[in-house]
mmCIF file of C-alpha atoms in Angstrom:
data_model
loop_
_atom_site.group_PDB
_atom_site.id
_atom_site.type_symbol
_atom_site.label_atom_id
_atom_site.label_comp_id
_atom_site.label_asym_id
_atom_site.label_seq_id
_atom_site.Cartn_x
_atom_site.Cartn_y
_atom_site.Cartn_z
ATOM 1 C CA UNK A 636 106.042 127.480 112.034
ATOM 2 C CA UNK A 637 102.475 126.297 111.586
ATOM 3 C CA UNK A 638 100.306 126.653 114.641
ATOM 4 C CA UNK A 639 96.890 125.157 115.333
ATOM 5 C CA UNK A 640 94.974 128.056 116.847
ATOM 6 C CA UNK A 641 91.290 127.288 116.977
ATOM 7 C CA UNK A 642 89.627 123.917 116.629
ATOM 8 C CA UNK A 643 86.025 124.587 115.771
ATOM 9 C CA UNK A 644 85.211 128.333 115.955
ATOM 10 C CA UNK A 645 82.414 127.459 118.345
ATOM 11 C CA UNK A 646 79.373 126.282 116.421
ATOM 12 C CA UNK A 647 80.554 127.654 113.098
ATOM 13 C CA UNK A 648 82.622 125.087 111.249
ATOM 14 C CA UNK A 649 83.453 124.701 107.595
ATOM 15 C CA UNK A 650 82.413 121.065 107.488
ATOM 16 C CA UNK A 651 78.753 122.044 107.453
ATOM 17 C CA UNK A 652 78.947 121.322 103.738
ATOM 18 C CA UNK A 653 78.096 117.807 102.658
ATOM 19 C CA UNK A 654 80.973 115.947 101.068
ATOM 20 C CA UNK A 655 80.682 114.812 97.483
ATOM 21 C CA UNK A 656 82.525 113.207 94.606
ATOM 22 C CA UNK A 657 84.426 115.589 92.360
ATOM 23 C CA UNK A 658 85.357 114.981 88.759
ATOM 24 C CA UNK A 659 88.686 116.842 88.878
ATOM 25 C CA UNK A 660 90.547 118.497 91.671
ATOM 26 C CA UNK A 661 90.795 122.143 90.604
ATOM 27 C CA UNK A 662 93.542 122.838 93.138
ATOM 28 C CA UNK A 663 95.928 120.446 91.357
ATOM 29 C CA UNK A 664 95.762 122.437 88.114
ATOM 30 C CA UNK A 665 96.825 125.894 89.322
ATOM 31 C CA UNK A 666 99.647 127.373 87.169
ATOM 32 C CA UNK A 667 100.430 124.020 85.531
ATOM 33 C CA UNK A 668 100.968 125.054 81.894
ATOM 34 C CA UNK A 669 102.498 121.759 80.699
ATOM 35 C CA UNK A 670 100.127 119.424 82.560
ATOM 36 C CA UNK A 671 102.781 117.424 84.434
ATOM 37 C CA UNK A 672 101.108 117.803 87.838
ATOM 38 C CA UNK A 673 103.516 120.483 89.069
ATOM 39 C CA UNK A 674 103.003 124.241 89.068
ATOM 40 C CA UNK A 675 105.233 126.252 86.755
ATOM 41 C CA UNK A 676 107.013 129.576 87.245
ATOM 42 C CA UNK A 677 105.468 132.353 85.185
ATOM 43 C CA UNK A 678 105.605 136.128 84.897
ATOM 44 C CA UNK A 679 104.348 138.686 82.414
ATOM 45 C CA UNK A 680 106.345 141.616 81.070
ATOM 46 C CA UNK A 681 104.871 144.697 79.429
ATOM 47 C CA UNK A 682 106.819 145.608 76.287
ATOM 48 C CA UNK A 683 105.718 148.138 73.672
ATOM 49 C CA UNK A 684 102.152 148.103 74.974
ATOM 50 C CA UNK A 685 101.958 144.292 74.730
ATOM 51 C CA UNK A 686 101.889 141.684 77.499
ATOM 52 C CA UNK A 687 104.632 139.059 77.094
ATOM 53 C CA UNK A 688 104.349 135.810 79.061
ATOM 54 C CA UNK A 689 107.581 134.197 80.271
ATOM 55 C CA UNK A 690 106.859 130.682 81.555
ATOM 56 C CA UNK A 691 109.367 128.152 82.862
ATOM 57 C CA UNK A 692 107.587 124.781 82.622
ATOM 58 C CA UNK A 693 108.927 122.064 84.899
ATOM 59 C CA UNK A 694 108.797 119.459 82.100
ATOM 60 C CA UNK A 695 108.442 121.355 78.810
ATOM 61 C CA UNK A 696 110.953 124.120 79.532
ATOM 62 C CA UNK A 697 110.831 127.754 78.414
ATOM 63 C CA UNK A 698 107.756 129.212 76.740
ATOM 64 C CA UNK A 699 107.421 132.842 75.651
ATOM 65 C CA UNK A 700 104.081 134.077 74.304
ATOM 66 C CA UNK A 701 102.615 137.505 73.532
ATOM 67 C CA UNK A 702 99.044 137.593 74.798
ATOM 68 C CA UNK A 703 97.094 140.682 75.766
ATOM 69 C CA UNK A 704 97.977 144.330 76.160
ATOM 70 C CA UNK A 705 99.760 146.055 78.996
ATOM 71 C CA UNK A 706 96.668 147.083 80.979
ATOM 72 C CA UNK A 707 95.028 143.624 80.885
ATOM 73 C CA UNK A 708 94.823 141.548 84.055
ATOM 74 C CA UNK A 709 96.362 138.065 84.127
ATOM 75 C CA UNK A 710 93.622 135.396 84.233
ATOM 76 C CA UNK A 711 95.412 132.114 83.456
ATOM 77 C CA UNK A 712 93.449 128.929 84.229
ATOM 78 C CA UNK A 713 92.247 125.695 82.598
ATOM 79 C CA UNK A 714 89.342 126.887 80.456
ATOM 80 C CA UNK A 715 89.275 123.922 78.023
ATOM 81 C CA UNK A 716 89.542 121.120 80.594
ATOM 82 C CA UNK A 717 92.680 119.413 79.276
ATOM 83 C CA UNK A 718 94.501 119.595 82.617
ATOM 84 C CA UNK A 719 96.801 122.401 81.469
ATOM 85 C CA UNK A 720 96.641 126.045 82.465
ATOM 86 C CA UNK A 721 95.637 128.261 79.550
ATOM 87 C CA UNK A 722 97.161 131.683 79.002
ATOM 88 C CA UNK A 723 94.368 134.240 79.430
ATOM 89 C CA UNK A 724 93.731 137.886 80.276
ATOM 90 C CA UNK A 725 90.784 139.832 81.621
ATOM 91 C CA UNK A 726 90.091 143.266 80.124
ATOM 92 C CA UNK A 727 87.944 145.883 81.806
ATOM 93 C CA UNK A 728 85.755 148.148 79.647
ATOM 94 C CA UNK A 729 87.544 150.716 77.530
ATOM 95 C CA UNK A 730 84.444 152.207 75.901
ATOM 96 C CA UNK A 731 80.687 152.643 76.339
ATOM 97 C CA UNK A 732 78.550 150.592 76.669
ATOM 98 C CA UNK A 733 80.830 148.707 79.072
ATOM 99 C CA UNK A 734 81.987 145.217 78.050
ATOM 100 C CA UNK A 735 84.057 142.990 80.357
ATOM 101 C CA UNK A 736 86.024 140.375 78.400
ATOM 102 C CA UNK A 737 88.218 137.308 78.937
ATOM 103 C CA UNK A 738 90.614 136.529 76.074
ATOM 104 C CA UNK A 739 91.808 132.913 76.233
ATOM 105 C CA UNK A 740 94.495 130.948 74.386
ATOM 106 C CA UNK A 741 93.251 127.370 74.755
ATOM 107 C CA UNK A 742 96.127 124.904 75.153
ATOM 108 C CA UNK A 743 94.237 121.878 73.803
ATOM 109 C CA UNK A 744 93.821 123.320 70.303
ATOM 110 C CA UNK A 745 96.094 126.390 70.465
ATOM 111 C CA UNK A 746 93.103 128.481 69.392
ATOM 112 C CA UNK A 747 91.634 131.758 70.613
ATOM 113 C CA UNK A 748 88.330 132.076 72.451
ATOM 114 C CA UNK A 749 86.690 134.792 74.477
ATOM 115 C CA UNK A 750 83.860 135.367 76.939
ATOM 116 C CA UNK A 751 82.333 138.804 77.432
ATOM 117 C CA UNK A 752 79.842 140.422 79.765
ATOM 118 C CA UNK A 753 77.881 143.571 79.073
ATOM 119 C CA UNK A 754 76.339 145.205 82.107
ATOM 120 C CA UNK A 755 75.576 148.753 83.242
ATOM 121 C CA UNK A 756 76.957 148.210 86.739
ATOM 122 C CA UNK A 757 78.616 150.757 88.977
ATOM 123 C CA UNK A 758 82.349 151.344 88.731
ATOM 124 C CA UNK A 759 84.883 148.750 89.788
ATOM 125 C CA UNK A 760 85.298 145.151 88.712
ATOM 126 C CA UNK A 761 87.492 142.123 89.355
ATOM 127 C CA UNK A 762 87.919 138.756 87.697
ATOM 128 C CA UNK A 763 86.486 135.799 89.660
ATOM 129 C CA UNK A 764 86.994 132.938 87.191
ATOM 130 C CA UNK A 765 86.526 129.425 88.614
ATOM 131 C CA UNK A 766 84.893 126.117 87.659
ATOM 132 C CA UNK A 767 81.393 126.888 88.901
ATOM 133 C CA UNK A 768 79.537 123.996 87.203
ATOM 134 C CA UNK A 769 82.009 121.203 87.912
ATOM 135 C CA UNK A 770 82.771 120.180 84.305
ATOM 136 C CA UNK A 771 86.537 120.434 84.787
ATOM 137 C CA UNK A 772 86.777 123.731 82.890
ATOM 138 C CA UNK A 773 87.246 127.177 84.351
ATOM 139 C CA UNK A 774 84.309 129.507 83.761
ATOM 140 C CA UNK A 775 84.652 133.234 83.114
ATOM 141 C CA UNK A 776 83.361 135.275 86.033
ATOM 142 C CA UNK A 777 83.376 138.940 86.926
ATOM 143 C CA UNK A 778 82.374 140.933 89.989
ATOM 144 C CA UNK A 779 81.000 144.310 88.857
ATOM 145 C CA UNK A 780 79.930 147.412 90.754
ATOM 146 C CA UNK A 781 82.610 147.041 93.393
ATOM 147 C CA UNK A 782 82.545 150.752 94.237
ATOM 148 C CA UNK A 783 78.770 151.200 94.142
ATOM 149 C CA UNK A 784 75.616 150.177 95.944
ATOM 150 C CA UNK A 785 74.713 147.429 93.473
ATOM 151 C CA UNK A 786 77.278 144.649 93.195
ATOM 152 C CA UNK A 787 76.845 141.404 91.303
ATOM 153 C CA UNK A 788 78.672 138.250 90.276
ATOM 154 C CA UNK A 789 78.201 137.264 86.623
ATOM 155 C CA UNK A 790 79.367 133.876 85.288
ATOM 156 C CA UNK A 791 79.444 132.362 81.782
ATOM 157 C CA UNK A 792 80.153 128.638 81.641
ATOM 158 C CA UNK A 793 82.990 127.398 79.427
ATOM 159 C CA UNK A 794 81.782 125.883 76.172
ATOM 160 C CA UNK A 795 78.405 127.654 76.295
ATOM 161 C CA UNK A 796 76.720 131.024 76.465
ATOM 162 C CA UNK A 797 74.723 130.179 79.590
ATOM 163 C CA UNK A 798 75.584 130.946 83.182
ATOM 164 C CA UNK A 799 74.137 132.840 86.111
ATOM 165 C CA UNK A 800 74.116 136.162 87.931
ATOM 166 C CA UNK A 801 74.022 136.608 91.691
ATOM 167 C CA UNK A 802 73.597 139.808 93.673
ATOM 168 C CA UNK A 803 76.260 140.548 96.271
ATOM 169 C CA UNK A 804 75.170 142.490 99.398
ATOM 170 C CA UNK A 805 76.245 146.160 99.500
ATOM 171 C CA UNK A 806 79.714 146.568 100.954
ATOM 172 C CA UNK A 807 80.754 143.110 99.770
ATOM 173 C CA UNK A 808 82.950 141.833 96.965
ATOM 174 C CA UNK A 809 83.291 138.382 95.402
ATOM 175 C CA UNK A 810 86.392 136.368 96.248
ATOM 176 C CA UNK A 811 87.787 133.182 94.657
ATOM 177 C CA UNK A 812 88.430 130.295 97.040
ATOM 178 C CA UNK A 813 87.533 127.252 94.922
ATOM 179 C CA UNK A 814 85.626 124.107 95.876
ATOM 180 C CA UNK A 815 85.172 124.115 99.649
ATOM 181 C CA UNK A 816 82.960 121.052 100.032
ATOM 182 C CA UNK A 817 84.535 118.582 97.592
ATOM 183 C CA UNK A 818 81.489 118.593 95.319
ATOM 184 C CA UNK A 819 83.536 119.485 92.235
ATOM 185 C CA UNK A 820 82.085 122.983 91.833
ATOM 186 C CA UNK A 821 83.687 126.205 93.013
ATOM 187 C CA UNK A 822 81.570 127.812 95.683
ATOM 188 C CA UNK A 823 80.339 131.400 95.647
ATOM 189 C CA UNK A 824 82.017 133.542 98.266
ATOM 190 C CA UNK A 825 82.126 137.208 99.160
ATOM 191 C CA UNK A 826 83.845 139.361 101.755
ATOM 192 C CA UNK A 827 82.055 142.224 103.564
ATOM 193 C CA UNK A 828 84.418 145.111 104.282
ATOM 194 C CA UNK A 829 82.291 146.665 107.025
ATOM 195 C CA UNK A 830 82.138 143.499 109.159
ATOM 196 C CA UNK A 831 85.133 141.406 108.022
ATOM 197 C CA UNK A 832 82.714 138.548 107.385
ATOM 198 C CA UNK A 833 83.231 135.949 104.675
ATOM 199 C CA UNK A 834 80.077 134.267 103.341
ATOM 200 C CA UNK A 835 80.415 131.019 101.394
ATOM 201 C CA UNK A 836 77.486 129.503 99.498
ATOM 202 C CA UNK A 837 77.615 125.939 98.199
ATOM 203 C CA UNK A 838 76.240 125.664 94.671
ATOM 204 C CA UNK A 839 75.264 122.040 95.383
ATOM 205 C CA UNK A 840 73.050 122.853 98.365
ATOM 206 C CA UNK A 841 72.623 126.646 98.083
ATOM 207 C CA UNK A 842 73.497 126.709 101.791
ATOM 208 C CA UNK A 843 75.383 129.765 103.079
ATOM 209 C CA UNK A 844 77.994 129.892 105.823
ATOM 210 C CA UNK A 845 79.245 133.150 107.329
ATOM 211 C CA UNK A 846 82.228 133.671 109.614
ATOM 212 C CA UNK A 847 84.594 136.474 110.547
ATOM 213 C CA UNK A 848 87.915 135.929 108.859
ATOM 214 C CA UNK A 849 90.349 138.544 107.669
ATOM 215 C CA UNK A 850 90.677 142.304 107.645
ATOM 216 C CA UNK A 851 90.576 144.857 104.808
ATOM 217 C CA UNK A 852 93.500 144.544 102.375
ATOM 218 C CA UNK A 853 93.931 140.832 103.076
ATOM 219 C CA UNK A 854 94.088 138.785 99.879
ATOM 220 C CA UNK A 855 92.043 135.582 99.712
ATOM 221 C CA UNK A 856 93.692 132.656 97.975
ATOM 222 C CA UNK A 857 92.585 129.377 96.445
ATOM 223 C CA UNK A 858 94.450 126.604 98.287
ATOM 224 C CA UNK A 859 94.224 123.003 99.489
ATOM 225 C CA UNK A 860 97.107 122.625 101.940
ATOM 226 C CA UNK A 861 96.009 119.278 103.369
ATOM 227 C CA UNK A 862 95.356 117.653 99.976
ATOM 228 C CA UNK A 863 91.839 116.371 100.703
ATOM 229 C CA UNK A 864 90.333 117.914 97.564
ATOM 230 C CA UNK A 865 88.480 120.573 99.566
ATOM 231 C CA UNK A 866 89.526 124.190 99.745
ATOM 232 C CA UNK A 867 91.088 125.578 102.900
ATOM 233 C CA UNK A 868 89.804 129.112 103.490
ATOM 234 C CA UNK A 869 93.064 131.003 103.037
ATOM 235 C CA UNK A 870 94.293 134.572 103.152
ATOM 236 C CA UNK A 871 97.640 136.268 102.575
ATOM 237 C CA UNK A 872 98.374 139.338 104.706
ATOM 238 C CA UNK A 873 100.921 141.070 102.530
ATOM 239 C CA UNK A 874 101.697 143.841 105.011
ATOM 240 C CA UNK A 875 103.229 141.282 107.397
ATOM 241 C CA UNK A 876 104.072 138.361 105.128
ATOM 242 C CA UNK A 877 101.666 136.133 107.034
ATOM 243 C CA UNK A 878 99.389 133.329 105.874
ATOM 244 C CA UNK A 879 96.239 132.218 107.704
ATOM 245 C CA UNK A 880 94.009 129.339 106.714
ATOM 246 C CA UNK A 881 91.300 127.068 108.095
ATOM 247 C CA UNK A 882 92.181 123.480 107.341
ATOM 248 C CA UNK A 883 89.172 121.647 105.886
ATOM 249 C CA UNK A 884 90.221 118.213 107.182
ATOM 250 C CA UNK A 885 89.900 119.165 110.865
ATOM 251 C CA UNK A 886 88.668 122.813 110.910
ATOM 252 C CA UNK A 887 91.731 124.135 112.736
ATOM 253 C CA UNK A 888 93.173 127.496 111.876
ATOM 254 C CA UNK A 889 96.818 127.544 110.838
ATOM 255 C CA UNK A 890 99.263 130.403 110.553
ATOM 256 C CA UNK A 891 102.674 130.677 108.971
ATOM 257 C CA UNK A 892 105.035 133.516 108.240
ATOM 258 C CA UNK A 893 106.296 133.155 104.681
ATOM 259 C CA UNK A 894 107.274 136.316 102.876
ATOM 260 C CA UNK A 895 107.413 140.010 103.613
ATOM 261 C CA UNK A 896 105.825 143.276 102.597
ATOM 262 C CA UNK A 897 106.171 143.798 98.843
ATOM 263 C CA UNK A 898 106.005 140.094 97.993
ATOM 264 C CA UNK A 899 103.245 138.542 95.877
ATOM 265 C CA UNK A 900 101.356 135.385 96.882
ATOM 266 C CA UNK A 901 101.629 132.557 94.316
ATOM 267 C CA UNK A 902 100.366 129.403 96.122
ATOM 268 C CA UNK A 903 100.186 126.229 94.026
ATOM 269 C CA UNK A 904 101.374 122.613 94.034
ATOM 270 C CA UNK A 905 104.998 123.000 92.949
ATOM 271 C CA UNK A 906 106.248 119.579 94.075
ATOM 272 C CA UNK A 907 103.344 117.537 92.688
ATOM 273 C CA UNK A 908 102.296 115.846 95.934
ATOM 274 C CA UNK A 909 98.652 116.920 95.698
ATOM 275 C CA UNK A 910 98.912 119.661 98.324
ATOM 276 C CA UNK A 911 99.151 123.428 97.835
ATOM 277 C CA UNK A 912 102.538 124.852 98.779
ATOM 278 C CA UNK A 913 103.174 128.203 100.403
ATOM 279 C CA UNK A 914 104.888 130.379 97.826
ATOM 280 C CA UNK A 915 105.697 134.012 97.141
ATOM 281 C CA UNK A 916 107.274 135.890 94.257
ATOM 282 C CA UNK A 917 109.710 138.588 95.338
ATOM 283 C CA UNK A 918 110.359 141.382 92.823
ATOM 284 C CA UNK A 919 113.928 142.631 92.697
ATOM 285 C CA UNK A 920 116.465 144.114 90.323
ATOM 286 C CA UNK A 921 118.206 142.686 88.446
ATOM 287 C CA UNK A 922 116.664 139.305 89.348
ATOM 288 C CA UNK A 923 113.328 138.395 90.946
ATOM 289 C CA UNK A 924 112.753 135.072 92.725
ATOM 290 C CA UNK A 925 110.104 132.519 93.611
ATOM 291 C CA UNK A 926 110.353 131.316 97.210
ATOM 292 C CA UNK A 927 108.501 128.021 97.668
ATOM 293 C CA UNK A 928 107.947 126.142 100.927
ATOM 294 C CA UNK A 929 107.020 122.788 99.417
ATOM 295 C CA UNK A 930 104.840 120.483 101.496
ATOM 296 C CA UNK A 931 107.042 117.493 100.645
ATOM 297 C CA UNK A 932 110.143 118.996 99.003
ATOM 298 C CA UNK A 933 111.118 121.673 101.515
ATOM 299 C CA UNK A 934 112.280 125.193 100.739
ATOM 300 C CA UNK A 935 113.393 126.062 97.227
ATOM 301 C CA UNK A 936 114.306 129.312 95.502
ATOM 302 C CA UNK A 937 113.892 129.824 91.760
ATOM 303 C CA UNK A 938 115.123 132.982 89.998
ATOM 304 C CA UNK A 939 112.515 134.108 87.482
ATOM 305 C CA UNK A 940 111.606 137.567 86.265
ATOM 306 C CA UNK A 941 112.984 141.064 86.685
ATOM 307 C CA UNK A 942 111.816 144.299 88.279
ATOM 308 C CA UNK A 943 108.643 145.513 86.587
ATOM 309 C CA UNK A 944 107.354 142.008 85.808
ATOM 310 C CA UNK A 945 104.174 140.636 87.369
ATOM 311 C CA UNK A 946 103.759 137.052 88.640
ATOM 312 C CA UNK A 947 101.107 134.761 87.206
ATOM 313 C CA UNK A 948 98.887 133.309 89.929
ATOM 314 C CA UNK A 949 95.372 131.955 90.112
#
């Protein structure tokens, strides 16, 4: 059951950001491979060293595609701006000098594209792809040096070779939370492990906000549960199956128990009402399942995948 816990966090509130007009709501496009406004059910399966995508599209039906190799990370998102999620993977360096690469199958033209970063950062990286410039297309982004003293966020805009690089304070790591102020651009955010502080910087105003939220091993999610086009700062605590988020419309913190240890968080808009739904993927043999708590459709269970598969999420 959702509970309103804290109204304003004292003087620190998320609405410090100025509101703006956004071209496209990035939260509506999560895991929507057929572009019908509803998230689809998707897993990948490693077979013979290849990554096979099994996607059940709510309108277009079954789609099976080989894309990537077994050690690639899933990085599906809308890179070409057509309103459909593109199949994509992120590959960490396999040789020297290190090159970090996104391999993308663009749905608009069914053609291959890639974005790569070459940097001599410390060990450890993670994909942080989002629409940072507000053009309706996801941009390739990577956090490098996660296990060192020098950590940075590097971004290359879709459709160009330009972008930006930002330094992340030592002990911090970039997280993806989307557009928090409704300006149409994903905001830069990082989590500091030593203080449990999340810092969010608006790319429109370059204004930072810091607040304590979360503990180590929490997983930050991109979500808009109230459907106002602004991100709700959200985390999934997999050890307990708990969700916590700060609702952007009134700055109250919400909690809900949905899932259990061993589940995977797959929040998206599965019922097409414009609001993110709580959802988990539960691996099991012989059949895995999606469990969705739809904001307008109620609870639904969809069998998809088998033991050893991995769920596709943003």
